[in-house]
Coordinates of C-alpha atoms and ligand atoms in Angstrom, one line a residue:
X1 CA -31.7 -3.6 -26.3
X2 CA -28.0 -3.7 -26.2
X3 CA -25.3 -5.7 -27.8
X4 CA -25.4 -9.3 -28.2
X5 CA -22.7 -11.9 -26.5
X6 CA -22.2 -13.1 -29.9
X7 CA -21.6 -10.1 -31.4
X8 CA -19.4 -9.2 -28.9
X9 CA -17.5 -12.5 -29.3
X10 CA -16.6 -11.6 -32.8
X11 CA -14.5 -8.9 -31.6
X12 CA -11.8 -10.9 -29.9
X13 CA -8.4 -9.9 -32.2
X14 CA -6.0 -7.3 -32.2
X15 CA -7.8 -6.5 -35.4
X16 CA -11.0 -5.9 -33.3
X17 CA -11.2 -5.8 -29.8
X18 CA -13.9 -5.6 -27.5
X19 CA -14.2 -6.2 -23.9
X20 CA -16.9 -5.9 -21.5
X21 CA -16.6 -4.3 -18.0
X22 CA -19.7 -3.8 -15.5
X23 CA -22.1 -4.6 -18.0
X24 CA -20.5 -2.4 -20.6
X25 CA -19.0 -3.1 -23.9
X26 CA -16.0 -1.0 -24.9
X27 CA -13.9 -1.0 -28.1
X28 CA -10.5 -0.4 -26.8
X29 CA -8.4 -1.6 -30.1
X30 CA -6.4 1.6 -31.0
X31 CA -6.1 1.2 -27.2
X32 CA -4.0 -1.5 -26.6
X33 CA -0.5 -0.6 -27.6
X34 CA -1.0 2.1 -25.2
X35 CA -1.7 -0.2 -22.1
X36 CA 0.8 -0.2 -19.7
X37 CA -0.1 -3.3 -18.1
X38 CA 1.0 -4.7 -21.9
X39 CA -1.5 -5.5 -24.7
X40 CA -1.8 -9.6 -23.4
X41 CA -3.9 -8.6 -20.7
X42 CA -6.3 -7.1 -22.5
X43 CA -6.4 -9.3 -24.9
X44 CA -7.0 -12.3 -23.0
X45 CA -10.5 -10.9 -22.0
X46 CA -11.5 -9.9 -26.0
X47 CA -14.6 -10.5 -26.7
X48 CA -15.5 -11.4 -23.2
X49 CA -16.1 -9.8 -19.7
X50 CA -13.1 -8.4 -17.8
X51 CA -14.6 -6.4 -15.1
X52 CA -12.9 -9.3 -12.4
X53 CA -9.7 -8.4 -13.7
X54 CA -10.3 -5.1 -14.6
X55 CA -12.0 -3.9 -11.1
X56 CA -9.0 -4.6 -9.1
X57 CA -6.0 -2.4 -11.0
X58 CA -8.2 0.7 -12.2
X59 CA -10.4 3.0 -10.4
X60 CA -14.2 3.1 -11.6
X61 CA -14.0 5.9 -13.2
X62 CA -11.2 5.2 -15.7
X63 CA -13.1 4.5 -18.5
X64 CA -15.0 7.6 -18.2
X65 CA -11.6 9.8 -18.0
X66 CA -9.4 8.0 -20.4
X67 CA -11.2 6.4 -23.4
X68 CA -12.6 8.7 -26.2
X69 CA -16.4 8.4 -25.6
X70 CA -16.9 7.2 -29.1
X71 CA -15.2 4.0 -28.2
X72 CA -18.2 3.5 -25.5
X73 CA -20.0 1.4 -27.5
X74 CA -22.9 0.7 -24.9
X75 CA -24.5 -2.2 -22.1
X76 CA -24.7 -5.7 -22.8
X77 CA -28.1 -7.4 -23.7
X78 CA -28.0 -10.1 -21.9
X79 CA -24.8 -10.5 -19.2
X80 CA -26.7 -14.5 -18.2
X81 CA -25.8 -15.2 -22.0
X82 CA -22.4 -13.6 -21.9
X83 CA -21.9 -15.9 -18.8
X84 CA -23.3 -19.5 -20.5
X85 CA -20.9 -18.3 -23.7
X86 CA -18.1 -18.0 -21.3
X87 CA -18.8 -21.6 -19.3
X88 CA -18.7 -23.0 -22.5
X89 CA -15.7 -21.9 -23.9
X90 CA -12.3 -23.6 -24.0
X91 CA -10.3 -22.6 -21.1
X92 CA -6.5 -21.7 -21.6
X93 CA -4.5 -23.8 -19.2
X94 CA -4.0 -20.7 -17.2
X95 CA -7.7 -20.3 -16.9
X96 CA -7.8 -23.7 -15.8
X97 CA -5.2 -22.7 -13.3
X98 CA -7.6 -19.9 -11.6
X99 CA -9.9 -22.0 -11.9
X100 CA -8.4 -24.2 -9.6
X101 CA -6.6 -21.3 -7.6
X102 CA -10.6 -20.0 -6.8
X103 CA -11.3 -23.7 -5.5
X104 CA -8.5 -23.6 -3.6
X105 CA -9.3 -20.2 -1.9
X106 CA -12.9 -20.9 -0.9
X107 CA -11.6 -24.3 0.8
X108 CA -8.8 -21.9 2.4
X109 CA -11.7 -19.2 3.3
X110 CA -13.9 -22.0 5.0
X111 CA -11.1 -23.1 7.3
X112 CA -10.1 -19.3 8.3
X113 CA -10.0 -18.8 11.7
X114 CA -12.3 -16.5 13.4
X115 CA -10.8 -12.5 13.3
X116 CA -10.8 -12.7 17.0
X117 CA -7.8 -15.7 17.4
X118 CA -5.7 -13.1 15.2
X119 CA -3.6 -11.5 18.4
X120 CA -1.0 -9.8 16.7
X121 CA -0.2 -7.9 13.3
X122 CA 1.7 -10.9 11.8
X123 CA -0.9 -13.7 12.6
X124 CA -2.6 -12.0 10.0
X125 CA -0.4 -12.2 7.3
X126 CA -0.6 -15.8 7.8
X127 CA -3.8 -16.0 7.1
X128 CA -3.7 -13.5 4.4
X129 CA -0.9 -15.5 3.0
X130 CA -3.4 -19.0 2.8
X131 CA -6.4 -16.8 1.6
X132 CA -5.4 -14.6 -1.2
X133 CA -4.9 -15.2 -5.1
X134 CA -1.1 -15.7 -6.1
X135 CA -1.0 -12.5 -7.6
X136 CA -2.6 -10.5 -4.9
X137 CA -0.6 -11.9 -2.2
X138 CA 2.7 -11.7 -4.8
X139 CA 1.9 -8.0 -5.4
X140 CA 1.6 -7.4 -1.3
X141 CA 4.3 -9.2 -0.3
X142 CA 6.3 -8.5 -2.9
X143 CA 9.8 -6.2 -2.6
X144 CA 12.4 -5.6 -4.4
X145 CA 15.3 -7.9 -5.7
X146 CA 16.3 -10.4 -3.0
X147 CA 14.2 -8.7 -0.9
X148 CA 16.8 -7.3 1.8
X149 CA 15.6 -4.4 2.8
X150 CA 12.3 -5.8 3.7
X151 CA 13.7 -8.4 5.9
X152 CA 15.8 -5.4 7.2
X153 CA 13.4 -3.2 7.9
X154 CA 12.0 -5.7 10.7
X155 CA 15.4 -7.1 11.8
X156 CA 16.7 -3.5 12.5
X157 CA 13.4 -3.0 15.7
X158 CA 15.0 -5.9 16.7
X159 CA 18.6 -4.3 17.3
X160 CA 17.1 -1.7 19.6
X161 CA 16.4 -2.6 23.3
X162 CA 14.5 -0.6 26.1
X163 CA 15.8 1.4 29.1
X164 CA 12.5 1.2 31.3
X165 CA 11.5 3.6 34.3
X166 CA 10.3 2.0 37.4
X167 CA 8.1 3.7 40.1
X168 CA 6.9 5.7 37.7
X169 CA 2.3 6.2 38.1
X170 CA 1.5 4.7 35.0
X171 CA -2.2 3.9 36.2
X172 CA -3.7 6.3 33.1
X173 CA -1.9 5.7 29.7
X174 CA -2.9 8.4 26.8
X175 CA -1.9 7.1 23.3
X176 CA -3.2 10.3 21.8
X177 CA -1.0 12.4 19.7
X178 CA -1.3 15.4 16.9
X179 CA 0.0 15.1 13.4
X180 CA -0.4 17.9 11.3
X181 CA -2.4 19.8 13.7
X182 CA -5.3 16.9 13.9
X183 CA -5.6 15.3 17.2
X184 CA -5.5 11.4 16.7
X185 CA -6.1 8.5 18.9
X186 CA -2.9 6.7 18.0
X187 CA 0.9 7.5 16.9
X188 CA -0.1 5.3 13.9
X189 CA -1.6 5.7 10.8
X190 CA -2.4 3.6 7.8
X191 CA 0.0 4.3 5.2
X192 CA -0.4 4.8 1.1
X193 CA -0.5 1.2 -0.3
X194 CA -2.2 0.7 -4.0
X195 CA -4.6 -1.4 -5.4
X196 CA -6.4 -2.1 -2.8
X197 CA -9.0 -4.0 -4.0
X198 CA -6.9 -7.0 -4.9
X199 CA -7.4 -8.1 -1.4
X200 CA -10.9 -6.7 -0.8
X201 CA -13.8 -5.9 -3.2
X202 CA -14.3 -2.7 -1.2
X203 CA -10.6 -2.1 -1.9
X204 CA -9.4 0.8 0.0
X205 CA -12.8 1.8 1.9
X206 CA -12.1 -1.3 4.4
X207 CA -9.2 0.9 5.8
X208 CA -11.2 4.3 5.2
X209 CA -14.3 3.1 7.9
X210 CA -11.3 1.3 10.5
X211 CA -9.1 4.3 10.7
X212 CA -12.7 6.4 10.9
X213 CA -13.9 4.2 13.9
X214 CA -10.2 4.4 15.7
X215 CA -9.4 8.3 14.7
X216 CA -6.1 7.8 13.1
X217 CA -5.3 8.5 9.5
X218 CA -5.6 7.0 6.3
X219 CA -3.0 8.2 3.7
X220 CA -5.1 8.0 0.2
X221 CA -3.0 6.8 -2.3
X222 CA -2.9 7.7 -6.3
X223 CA -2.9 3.9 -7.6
X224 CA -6.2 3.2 -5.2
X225 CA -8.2 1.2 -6.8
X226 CA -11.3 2.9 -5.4
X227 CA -11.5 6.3 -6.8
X228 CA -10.7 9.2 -5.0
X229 CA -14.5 10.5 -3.8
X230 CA -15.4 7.1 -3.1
X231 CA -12.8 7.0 -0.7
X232 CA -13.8 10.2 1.0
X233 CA -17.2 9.8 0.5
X234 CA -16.4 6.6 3.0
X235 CA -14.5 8.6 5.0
X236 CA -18.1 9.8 7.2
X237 CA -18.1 13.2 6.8
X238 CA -15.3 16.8 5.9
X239 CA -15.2 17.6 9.2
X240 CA -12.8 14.7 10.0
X241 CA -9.3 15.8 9.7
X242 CA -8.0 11.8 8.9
X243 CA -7.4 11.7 5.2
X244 CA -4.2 12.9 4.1
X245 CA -3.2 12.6 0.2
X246 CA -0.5 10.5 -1.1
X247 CA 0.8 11.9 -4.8
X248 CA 2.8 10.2 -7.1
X249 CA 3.8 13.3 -9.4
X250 CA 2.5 12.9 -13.0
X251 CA 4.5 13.9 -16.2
X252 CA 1.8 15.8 -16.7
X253 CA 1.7 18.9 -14.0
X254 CA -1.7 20.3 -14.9
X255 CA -3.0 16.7 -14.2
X256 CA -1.0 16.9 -10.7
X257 CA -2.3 20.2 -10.3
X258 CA -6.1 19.0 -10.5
X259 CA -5.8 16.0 -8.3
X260 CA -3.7 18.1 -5.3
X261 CA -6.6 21.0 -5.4
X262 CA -9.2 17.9 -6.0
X263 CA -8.0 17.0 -2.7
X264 CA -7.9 20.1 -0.7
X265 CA -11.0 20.9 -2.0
X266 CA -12.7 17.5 -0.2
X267 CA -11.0 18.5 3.1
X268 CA -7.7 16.0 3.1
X269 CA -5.4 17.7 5.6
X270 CA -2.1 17.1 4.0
X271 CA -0.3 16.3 1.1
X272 CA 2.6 13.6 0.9
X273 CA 4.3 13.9 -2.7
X274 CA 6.4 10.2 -2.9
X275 CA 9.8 10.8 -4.0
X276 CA 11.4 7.4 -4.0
X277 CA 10.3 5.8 -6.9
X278 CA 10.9 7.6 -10.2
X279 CA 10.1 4.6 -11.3
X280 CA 8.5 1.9 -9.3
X281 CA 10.8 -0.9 -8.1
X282 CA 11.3 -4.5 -9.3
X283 CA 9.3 -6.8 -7.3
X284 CA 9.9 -10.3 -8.9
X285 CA 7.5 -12.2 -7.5
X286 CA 5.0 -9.3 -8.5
X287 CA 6.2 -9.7 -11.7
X288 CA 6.1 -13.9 -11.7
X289 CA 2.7 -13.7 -11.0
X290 CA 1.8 -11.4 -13.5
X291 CA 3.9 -13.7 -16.2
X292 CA 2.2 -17.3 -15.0
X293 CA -1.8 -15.3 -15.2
X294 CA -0.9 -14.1 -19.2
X295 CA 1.3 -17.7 -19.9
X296 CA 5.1 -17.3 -20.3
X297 CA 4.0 -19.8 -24.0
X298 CA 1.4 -16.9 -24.3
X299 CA -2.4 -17.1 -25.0
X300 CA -4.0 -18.5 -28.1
X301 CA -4.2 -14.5 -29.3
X302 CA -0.9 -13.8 -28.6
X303 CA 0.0 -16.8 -30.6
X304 CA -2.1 -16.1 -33.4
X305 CA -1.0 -12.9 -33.2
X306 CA 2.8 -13.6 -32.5
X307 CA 3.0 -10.5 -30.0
X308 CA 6.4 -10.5 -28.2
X309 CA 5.8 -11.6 -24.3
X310 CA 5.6 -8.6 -22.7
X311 CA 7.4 -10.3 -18.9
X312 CA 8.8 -7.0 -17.8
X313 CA 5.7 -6.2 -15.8
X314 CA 4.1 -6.6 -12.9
X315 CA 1.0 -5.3 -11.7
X316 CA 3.4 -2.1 -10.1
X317 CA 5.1 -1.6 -13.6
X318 CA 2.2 -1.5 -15.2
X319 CA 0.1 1.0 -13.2
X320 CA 3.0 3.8 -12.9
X321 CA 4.2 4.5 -16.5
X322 CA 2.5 8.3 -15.9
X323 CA 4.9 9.1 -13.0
X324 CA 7.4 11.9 -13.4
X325 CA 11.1 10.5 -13.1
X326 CA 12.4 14.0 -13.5
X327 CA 11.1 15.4 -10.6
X328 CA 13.4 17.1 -8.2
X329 CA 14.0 19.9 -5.5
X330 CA 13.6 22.7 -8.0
X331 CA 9.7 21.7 -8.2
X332 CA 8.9 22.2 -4.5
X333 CA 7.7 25.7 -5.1
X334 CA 5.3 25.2 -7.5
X335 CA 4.1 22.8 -5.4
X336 CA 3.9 25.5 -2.5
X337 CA 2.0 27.8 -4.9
X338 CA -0.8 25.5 -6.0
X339 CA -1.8 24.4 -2.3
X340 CA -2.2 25.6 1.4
X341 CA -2.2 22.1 2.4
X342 CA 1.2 20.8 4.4
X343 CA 3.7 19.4 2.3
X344 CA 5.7 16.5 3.1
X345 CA 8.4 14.4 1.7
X346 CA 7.4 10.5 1.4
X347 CA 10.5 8.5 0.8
X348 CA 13.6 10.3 2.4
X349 CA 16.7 7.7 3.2
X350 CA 19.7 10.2 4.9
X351 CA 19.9 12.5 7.2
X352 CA 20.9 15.2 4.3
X353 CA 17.9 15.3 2.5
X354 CA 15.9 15.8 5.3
X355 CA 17.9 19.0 6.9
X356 CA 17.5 20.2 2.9
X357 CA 14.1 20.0 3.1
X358 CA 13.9 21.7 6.0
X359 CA 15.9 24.4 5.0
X360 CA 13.8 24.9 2.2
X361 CA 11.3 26.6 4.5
X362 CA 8.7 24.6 1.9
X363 CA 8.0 21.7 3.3
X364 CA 6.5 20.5 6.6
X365 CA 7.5 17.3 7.2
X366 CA 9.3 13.7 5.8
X367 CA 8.3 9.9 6.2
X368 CA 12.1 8.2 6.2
X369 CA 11.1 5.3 3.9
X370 CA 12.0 3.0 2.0
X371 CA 8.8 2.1 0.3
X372 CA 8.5 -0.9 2.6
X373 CA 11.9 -2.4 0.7
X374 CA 10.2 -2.1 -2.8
X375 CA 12.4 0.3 -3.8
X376 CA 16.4 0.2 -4.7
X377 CA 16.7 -3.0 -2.1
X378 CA 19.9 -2.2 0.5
X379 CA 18.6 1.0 1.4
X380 CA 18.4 1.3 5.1
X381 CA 16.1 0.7 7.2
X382 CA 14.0 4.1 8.2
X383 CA 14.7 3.6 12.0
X384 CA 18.0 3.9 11.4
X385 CA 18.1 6.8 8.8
X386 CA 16.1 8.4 12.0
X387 CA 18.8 7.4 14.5
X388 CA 20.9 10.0 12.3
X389 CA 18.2 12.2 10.9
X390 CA 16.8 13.8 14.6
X391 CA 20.6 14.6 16.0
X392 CA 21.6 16.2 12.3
X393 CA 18.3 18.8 13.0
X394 CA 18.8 19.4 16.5
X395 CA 21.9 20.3 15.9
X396 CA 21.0 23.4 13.5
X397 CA 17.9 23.8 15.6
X398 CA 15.7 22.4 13.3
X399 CA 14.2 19.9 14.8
X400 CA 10.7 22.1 15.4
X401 CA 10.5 22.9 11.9
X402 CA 9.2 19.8 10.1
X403 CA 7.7 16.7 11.5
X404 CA 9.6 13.4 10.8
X405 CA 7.5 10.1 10.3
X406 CA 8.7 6.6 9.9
X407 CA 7.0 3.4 8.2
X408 CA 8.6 -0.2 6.9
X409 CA 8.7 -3.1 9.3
X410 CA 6.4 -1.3 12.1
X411 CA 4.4 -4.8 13.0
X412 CA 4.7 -4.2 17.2
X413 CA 3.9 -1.4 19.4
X414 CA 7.5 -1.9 20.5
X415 CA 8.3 -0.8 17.3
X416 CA 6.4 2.0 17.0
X417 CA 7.8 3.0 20.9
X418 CA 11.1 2.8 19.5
X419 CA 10.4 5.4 16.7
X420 CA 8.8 7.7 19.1
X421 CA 11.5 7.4 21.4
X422 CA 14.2 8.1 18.8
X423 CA 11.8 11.6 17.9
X424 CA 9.7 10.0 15.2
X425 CA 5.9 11.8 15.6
X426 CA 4.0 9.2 14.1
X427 CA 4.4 5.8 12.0
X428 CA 2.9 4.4 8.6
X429 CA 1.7 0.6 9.0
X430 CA 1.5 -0.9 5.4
X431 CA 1.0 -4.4 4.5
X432 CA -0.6 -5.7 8.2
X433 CA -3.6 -3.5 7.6
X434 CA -3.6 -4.9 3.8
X435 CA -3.6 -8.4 5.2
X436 CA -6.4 -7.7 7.6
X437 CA -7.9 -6.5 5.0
X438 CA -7.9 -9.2 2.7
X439 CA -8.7 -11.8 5.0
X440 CA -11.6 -10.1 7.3
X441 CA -12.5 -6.8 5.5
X442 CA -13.1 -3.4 7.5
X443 CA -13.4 -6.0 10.9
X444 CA -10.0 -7.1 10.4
X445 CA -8.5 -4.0 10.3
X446 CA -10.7 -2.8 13.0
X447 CA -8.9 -5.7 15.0
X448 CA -5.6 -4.8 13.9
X449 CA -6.0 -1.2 15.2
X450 CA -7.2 -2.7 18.2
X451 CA -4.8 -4.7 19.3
X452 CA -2.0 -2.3 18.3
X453 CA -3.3 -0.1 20.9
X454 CA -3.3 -3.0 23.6
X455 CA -0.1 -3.1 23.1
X456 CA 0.4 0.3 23.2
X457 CA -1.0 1.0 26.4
X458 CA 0.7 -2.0 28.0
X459 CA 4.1 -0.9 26.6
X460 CA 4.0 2.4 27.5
X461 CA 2.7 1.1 31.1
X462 CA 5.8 -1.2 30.9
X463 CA 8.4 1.6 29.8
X464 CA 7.4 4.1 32.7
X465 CA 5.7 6.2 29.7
X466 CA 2.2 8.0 30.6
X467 CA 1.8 10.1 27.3
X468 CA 3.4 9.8 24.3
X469 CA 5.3 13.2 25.4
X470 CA 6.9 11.1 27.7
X471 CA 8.7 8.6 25.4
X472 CA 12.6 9.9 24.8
X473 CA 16.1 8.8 23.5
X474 CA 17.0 8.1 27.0
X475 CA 14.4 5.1 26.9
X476 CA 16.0 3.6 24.3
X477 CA 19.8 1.6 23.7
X478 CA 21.1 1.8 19.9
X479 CA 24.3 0.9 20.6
X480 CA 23.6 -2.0 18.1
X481 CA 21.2 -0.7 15.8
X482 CA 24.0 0.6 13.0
X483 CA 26.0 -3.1 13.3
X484 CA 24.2 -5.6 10.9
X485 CA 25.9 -7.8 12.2
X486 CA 23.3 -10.8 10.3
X487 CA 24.6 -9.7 6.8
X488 CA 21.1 -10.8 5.4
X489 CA 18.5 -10.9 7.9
X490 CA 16.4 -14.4 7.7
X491 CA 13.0 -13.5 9.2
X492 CA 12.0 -17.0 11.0
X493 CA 9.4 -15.3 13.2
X494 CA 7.3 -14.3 10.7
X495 CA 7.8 -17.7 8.5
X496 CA 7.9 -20.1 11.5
X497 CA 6.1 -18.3 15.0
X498 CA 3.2 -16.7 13.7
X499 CA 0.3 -19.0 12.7
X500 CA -2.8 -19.0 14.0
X501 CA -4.1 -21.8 12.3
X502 CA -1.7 -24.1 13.5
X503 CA -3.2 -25.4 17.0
X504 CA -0.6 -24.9 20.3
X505 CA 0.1 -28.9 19.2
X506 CA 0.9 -28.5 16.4
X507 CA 3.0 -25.9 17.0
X508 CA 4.6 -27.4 19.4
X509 CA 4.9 -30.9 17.2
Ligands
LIG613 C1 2.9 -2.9 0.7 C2 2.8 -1.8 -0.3 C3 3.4 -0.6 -0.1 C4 3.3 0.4 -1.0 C5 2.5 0.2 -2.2 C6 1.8 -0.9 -2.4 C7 1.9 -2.0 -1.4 C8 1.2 -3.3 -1.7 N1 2.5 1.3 -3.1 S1 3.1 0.9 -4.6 O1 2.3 -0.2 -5.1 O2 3.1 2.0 -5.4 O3 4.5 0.5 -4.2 C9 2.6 2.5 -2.6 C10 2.1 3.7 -3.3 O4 1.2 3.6 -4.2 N2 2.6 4.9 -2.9 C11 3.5 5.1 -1.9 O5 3.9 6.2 -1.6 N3 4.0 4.0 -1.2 C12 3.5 2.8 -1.5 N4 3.9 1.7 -0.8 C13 4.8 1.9 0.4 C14 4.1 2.2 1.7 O6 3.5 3.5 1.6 C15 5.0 2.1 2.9 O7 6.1 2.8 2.6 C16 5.3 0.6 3.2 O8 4.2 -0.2 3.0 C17 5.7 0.5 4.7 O9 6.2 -0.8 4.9 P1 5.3 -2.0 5.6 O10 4.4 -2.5 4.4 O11 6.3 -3.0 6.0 O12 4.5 -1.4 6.7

């Protein structure tokens, strides 16, 4: 039994609306003025099957948590008929233009290269950047405004030079460290990034089973679009200490309060509440793509229906209307009384704020962050907010209390020996392991860790480092590294050097 694709069709209004997802038909009309992706999006899929858009933004079990059961109105009869209605039916222009865009990307996907001619970070956002749908790569890529920060965030590892030791017996190089207490197999981890499955079906569990086969950490973030125990259920195993939890604080603290013990509960080994973004940044080409998928004229039902175009979201926009822009320092002990877990600060950006959270004898540690530049654009760079921040705790003989972190820009092992040598204990990689991702699943990742530590070891070799313990200020010049001297940093390496599809001839052409 089930429900017909013609009776399903019928509902395809704002009067009625139905849409199907994974073989399910749900009734989700007193819904859509509370969407926070907008009502258009929805709408577009009335009466039809939405799980390829759906699948992406929202974890699997949304449905079941936020729509009244009543409004589960139970599986399709016949999803083969559903499919023939749909093949017939009279594309939008913007259908026609995925249409085209999914073409495009399985030509893209037959040319890719092999994973193995990928040799560093950035050759794989090249082909990440050939392989992906517009709004994917948009929503990746994406930061915010003119995009300053972002381009700073790189430009600023390259304003800090090395001081290398010679004669030093650098035959065995560890790259092992201990962050929160777990021993890892790499100063690096894989940093909170949402909506993971807009590069990869598997979504977030790509990055789950590569950190598991390298022993680093994966940072779980709230806007995953796997769910939660999926992701730890990929994660082989409680007894392995590399899941920590990244929160963004809901309005709602009971909510919070569930999804922090949740956590604890499934053995995640620490707890990073994100406090630079009381309200997610505005990423414009995020938001672009979001505008050209609905139709800046609008659909036919928006027409018909003469709903306003709702262009001030992107995909980030849409996702974070729950988070709690009143959060502040007065919450950090309730945060201490509902968790034994290690809190840290994710999103610090002066020296200040991070002697004030040590102080607070609450929390345990800060990532200096600037969301990757998604943020307020023209904050600084996090290496050097950590040129200032280790001096300003040594000083007051804090520098054992809390452990400082660093991520934005990290795409070399020299960078991540520069934030070790300047005191940082570990360092969040973002978008490369997203674009390894998207283009070669949990093997491209895999790839990405690997050659990271290549260049690790051969760094360290290089810098007269044997352990990580052995990597100091005095390795390091930063003479420069406050200057700016480019005003607004073009990045040509990453938009001219790095290409791996483009043959040595070419290249050199
Ligand atoms: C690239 C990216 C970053 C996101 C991210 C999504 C993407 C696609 N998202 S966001 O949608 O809300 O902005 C998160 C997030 O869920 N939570 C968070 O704490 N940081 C988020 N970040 C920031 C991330 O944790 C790092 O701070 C940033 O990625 C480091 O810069 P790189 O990408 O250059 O390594």
């Amino acid at each position: 039994m089930g429900l017909s694709a013609k009776e399903i069709s019928q509902h395809s209004d704002r009067q009625s609306c139905w849409v199907i997802v994974r073989g399910n038909v749900f009734d989700v009309t007193e819904f859509l003025p509370e969407h926070p992706g907008g009502e258009k999006i929805i709408l577009k899929y009335a009466g039809r099957d939405a799980t390829a858009a759906f699948d992406p933004v929202h974890p699997p079990d949304t449905l079941d948590k936020y729509l009244d059961k009543s409004k589960h109105l139970g599986p399709v009869a016949d999803m083969e008929a559903v499919a023939a209605a749909d093949k017939n039916r009279k594309k939008t222009p913007e259908e026609e233009a995925e249409a085209a865009e999914e073409t495009r990307i399985a030509e893209a996907r037959k040319n890719m290269p092999p994973v193995d001619s990928c040799y560093n970070l950035l050759d794989f956002e090249a082909v990440a950047r050939r392989i992906m749908k517009k709004g994917a790569w948009a929503y990746y890529s994406s930061a915010a405004d003119d995009e300053i920060s972002l381009r700073e965030n790189r430009a600023a590892f390259q304003r800090v030079w090395f001081r290398p030791r010679i004669l030093i017996d650098v035959e065995r190089v560890d790259l092992s460290t201990r962050m929160f207490g777990a021993r890892v197999s790499a100063p690096f981890y894989v940093t909170a990034t949402a909506l993971g499955k807009l590069g990869h079906p598997d979504g977030e569990t790509c990055l789950t089973k590569a950190a598991a086969r390298h022993q680093v950490v994966q940072m779980i973030p709230t806007l995953a679009s796997c769910s939660f125990d999926e992701i730890m259920d990929a994660a082989e195993g409680p007894g392995n200490p590399y899941q920590w939890l990244q929160l963004y604080v809901n309005k709602d603290r009971e909510i919070t309060r569930k999804i922090i013990q949740h956590a604890e509960a499934r053995g995640c080994r620490a707890l990073f509440i994100t406090v630079d973004a009381p309200q997610l940044g505005r990423r414009e080409k995020d938001m672009r793509a979001k505008e050209a998928a609905l139709g800046d004229g609008g659909s036919s039902v928006q027409k018909s229906e003469g709903l306003k175009s709702d262009n001030s979201q992107g995909a980030a926009r849409a996702i974070s209307s729950f988070i709690d822009p009143s959060l502040c320092w007065d919450d950090l002990p309730w945060f201490r009384s509902v968790t034994r877990l290690p809190i840290i600060l994710k999103g610090v950006q002066r020296a200040e704020d991070v002697v004030r959270a040590a102080e607070t004898g609450l929390v345990d540690g800060v990532v200096l962050s600037n969301h990757g530049g998604r943020q307020l654009d023209f904050a600084r760079s996090s290496l050097e907010v950590l040129a200032e921040t280790m001096p300003a705790l040594r000083a007051r003989g804090l520098d054992r209390r809390i452990e400082v972190y660093v991520d934005g820009g990290l795409r070399r092992a020299t960078d991540i020996l520069k934030a070790l040598c300047l005191g940082a204990k570990g360092v969040g990689i973002g978008r490369p392991f997203l674009y390894a991702m998207s283009a070669y699943g949990v093997d491209g990742v895999d790839r990405a860790m690997s050659l990271l530590k290549d260049e690790l070891e051969m760094d360290m070799r290089l810098l007269g480092a044997r352990t990580i313990d052995d990597l100091g200020p005095e390795l390091v010049d930063t003479r420069s590294l406050g200057s700016h001297p480019n005003g607004v940093p073009d990045d040509y390496l990453a938009r001219d050097v790095y290409d791996p599809l483009q043959t040595p001839a070419q290249r050199n052409a």
